[in-house]
């Protein structure tokens, strides 16, 4: 995003749409799809917003994994 390389961003987001779908993370898959679309449109503001949403999702997911590890 910082380099305005929307082509690479769209390509990476597209790959992550598929990867997140394979492990049934539908919310994350949807967020990556929205990021891919915003990158294709070269929309810096929307891409940044979608990226922030994905970061929050990963933070929550990481917390859940860590809690699960402690419970074992």
PDB file of C-alpha atoms in Angstrom:
ATOM      1  CA  UNK A   1       0.000   0.000   0.000  1.00  0.00           C
ATOM      2  CA  UNK A   2       2.769   2.425   0.871  1.00  0.00           C
ATOM      3  CA  UNK A   3       4.236   2.034  -2.611  1.00  0.00           C
ATOM      4  CA  UNK A   4       0.858   2.189  -4.380  1.00  0.00           C
ATOM      5  CA  UNK A   5       1.587  -1.163  -6.032  1.00  0.00           C
ATOM      6  CA  UNK A   6      -2.053  -2.056  -6.526  1.00  0.00           C
ATOM      7  CA  UNK A   7      -1.301  -4.770  -9.067  1.00  0.00           C
ATOM      8  CA  UNK A   8       0.783  -6.767  -6.582  1.00  0.00           C
ATOM      9  CA  UNK A   9      -1.711  -6.101  -3.814  1.00  0.00           C
ATOM     10  CA  UNK A  10      -4.592  -7.396  -5.941  1.00  0.00           C
ATOM     11  CA  UNK A  11      -2.594 -10.482  -6.943  1.00  0.00           C
ATOM     12  CA  UNK A  12      -1.637 -11.321  -3.350  1.00  0.00           C
ATOM     13  CA  UNK A  13      -5.151 -10.664  -2.067  1.00  0.00           C
ATOM     14  CA  UNK A  14      -6.531 -12.965  -4.764  1.00  0.00           C
ATOM     15  CA  UNK A  15      -4.224 -15.782  -3.658  1.00  0.00           C
ATOM     16  CA  UNK A  16      -5.283 -15.254  -0.053  1.00  0.00           C
ATOM     17  CA  UNK A  17      -8.972 -15.373  -1.016  1.00  0.00           C
ATOM     18  CA  UNK A  18      -8.391 -18.944  -2.129  1.00  0.00           C
ATOM     19  CA  UNK A  19      -6.169 -19.906   0.790  1.00  0.00           C
ATOM     20  CA  UNK A  20      -8.586 -18.597   3.419  1.00  0.00           C
ATOM     21  CA  UNK A  21     -11.435 -20.398   1.685  1.00  0.00           C
ATOM     22  CA  UNK A  22      -9.553 -23.700   1.848  1.00  0.00           C
ATOM     23  CA  UNK A  23      -9.439 -23.492   5.642  1.00  0.00           C
ATOM     24  CA  UNK A  24     -13.028 -22.236   5.943  1.00  0.00           C
ATOM     25  CA  UNK A  25     -12.237 -18.742   7.252  1.00  0.00           C
ATOM     26  CA  UNK A  26     -15.174 -17.168   5.430  1.00  0.00           C
ATOM     27  CA  UNK A  27     -14.985 -13.734   7.086  1.00  0.00           C
ATOM     28  CA  UNK A  28     -11.317 -13.478   6.217  1.00  0.00           C
ATOM     29  CA  UNK A  29     -11.994 -14.740   2.697  1.00  0.00           C
ATOM     30  CA  UNK A  30     -14.591 -12.011   2.245  1.00  0.00           C
ATOM     31  CA  UNK A  31     -12.190  -9.358   3.553  1.00  0.00           C
ATOM     32  CA  UNK A  32      -9.472 -10.484   1.129  1.00  0.00           C
ATOM     33  CA  UNK A  33     -11.974 -10.408  -1.728  1.00  0.00           C
ATOM     34  CA  UNK A  34     -12.924  -6.834  -0.840  1.00  0.00           C
ATOM     35  CA  UNK A  35      -9.234  -5.914  -0.625  1.00  0.00           C
ATOM     36  CA  UNK A  36      -8.622  -7.458  -4.033  1.00  0.00           C
ATOM     37  CA  UNK A  37     -11.476  -5.436  -5.558  1.00  0.00           C
ATOM     38  CA  UNK A  38     -10.357  -2.170  -3.964  1.00  0.00           C
ATOM     39  CA  UNK A  39      -6.802  -2.768  -5.203  1.00  0.00           C
ATOM     40  CA  UNK A  40      -8.061  -3.456  -8.723  1.00  0.00           C
ATOM     41  CA  UNK A  41      -9.873  -0.113  -8.552  1.00  0.00           C
ATOM     42  CA  UNK A  42      -6.677   1.526  -7.233  1.00  0.00           C
ATOM     43  CA  UNK A  43      -8.623   2.908  -4.281  1.00  0.00           C
ATOM     44  CA  UNK A  44      -5.968   3.761  -1.677  1.00  0.00           C
ATOM     45  CA  UNK A  45      -8.417   4.771   1.054  1.00  0.00           C
ATOM     46  CA  UNK A  46     -10.639   1.695   0.731  1.00  0.00           C
ATOM     47  CA  UNK A  47      -7.634  -0.627   0.394  1.00  0.00           C
ATOM     48  CA  UNK A  48      -6.167   0.792   3.603  1.00  0.00           C
ATOM     49  CA  UNK A  49      -9.475   0.309   5.375  1.00  0.00           C
ATOM     50  CA  UNK A  50      -9.782  -3.290   4.198  1.00  0.00           C
ATOM     51  CA  UNK A  51      -6.183  -3.995   5.180  1.00  0.00           C
ATOM     52  CA  UNK A  52      -6.883  -2.649   8.677  1.00  0.00           C
ATOM     53  CA  UNK A  53      -9.901  -4.955   8.923  1.00  0.00           C
ATOM     54  CA  UNK A  54      -7.726  -7.922   7.969  1.00  0.00           C
ATOM     55  CA  UNK A  55      -5.112  -6.949  10.573  1.00  0.00           C
ATOM     56  CA  UNK A  56      -7.827  -6.881  13.269  1.00  0.00           C
ATOM     57  CA  UNK A  57      -9.076 -10.278  12.159  1.00  0.00           C
ATOM     58  CA  UNK A  58      -5.555 -11.746  12.361  1.00  0.00           C
ATOM     59  CA  UNK A  59      -5.034 -10.225  15.791  1.00  0.00           C
ATOM     60  CA  UNK A  60      -8.250 -11.803  17.073  1.00  0.00           C
ATOM     61  CA  UNK A  61      -7.387 -15.132  15.460  1.00  0.00           C
ATOM     62  CA  UNK A  62      -3.908 -15.062  17.001  1.00  0.00           C
ATOM     63  CA  UNK A  63      -5.384 -14.389  20.435  1.00  0.00           C
ATOM     64  CA  UNK A  64      -7.742 -17.347  20.064  1.00  0.00           C
ATOM     65  CA  UNK A  65      -4.896 -19.650  19.027  1.00  0.00           C
ATOM     66  CA  UNK A  66      -2.793 -18.525  21.991  1.00  0.00           C
ATOM     67  CA  UNK A  67      -5.688 -19.069  24.412  1.00  0.00           C
ATOM     68  CA  UNK A  68      -6.214 -22.526  22.968  1.00  0.00           C
ATOM     69  CA  UNK A  69      -2.541 -23.374  23.483  1.00  0.00           C
ATOM     70  CA  UNK A  70      -2.696 -22.271  27.125  1.00  0.00           C
ATOM     71  CA  UNK A  71      -5.796 -24.384  27.704  1.00  0.00           C
ATOM     72  CA  UNK A  72      -3.988 -27.511  26.566  1.00  0.00           C
TER      73      UNK A  72
END
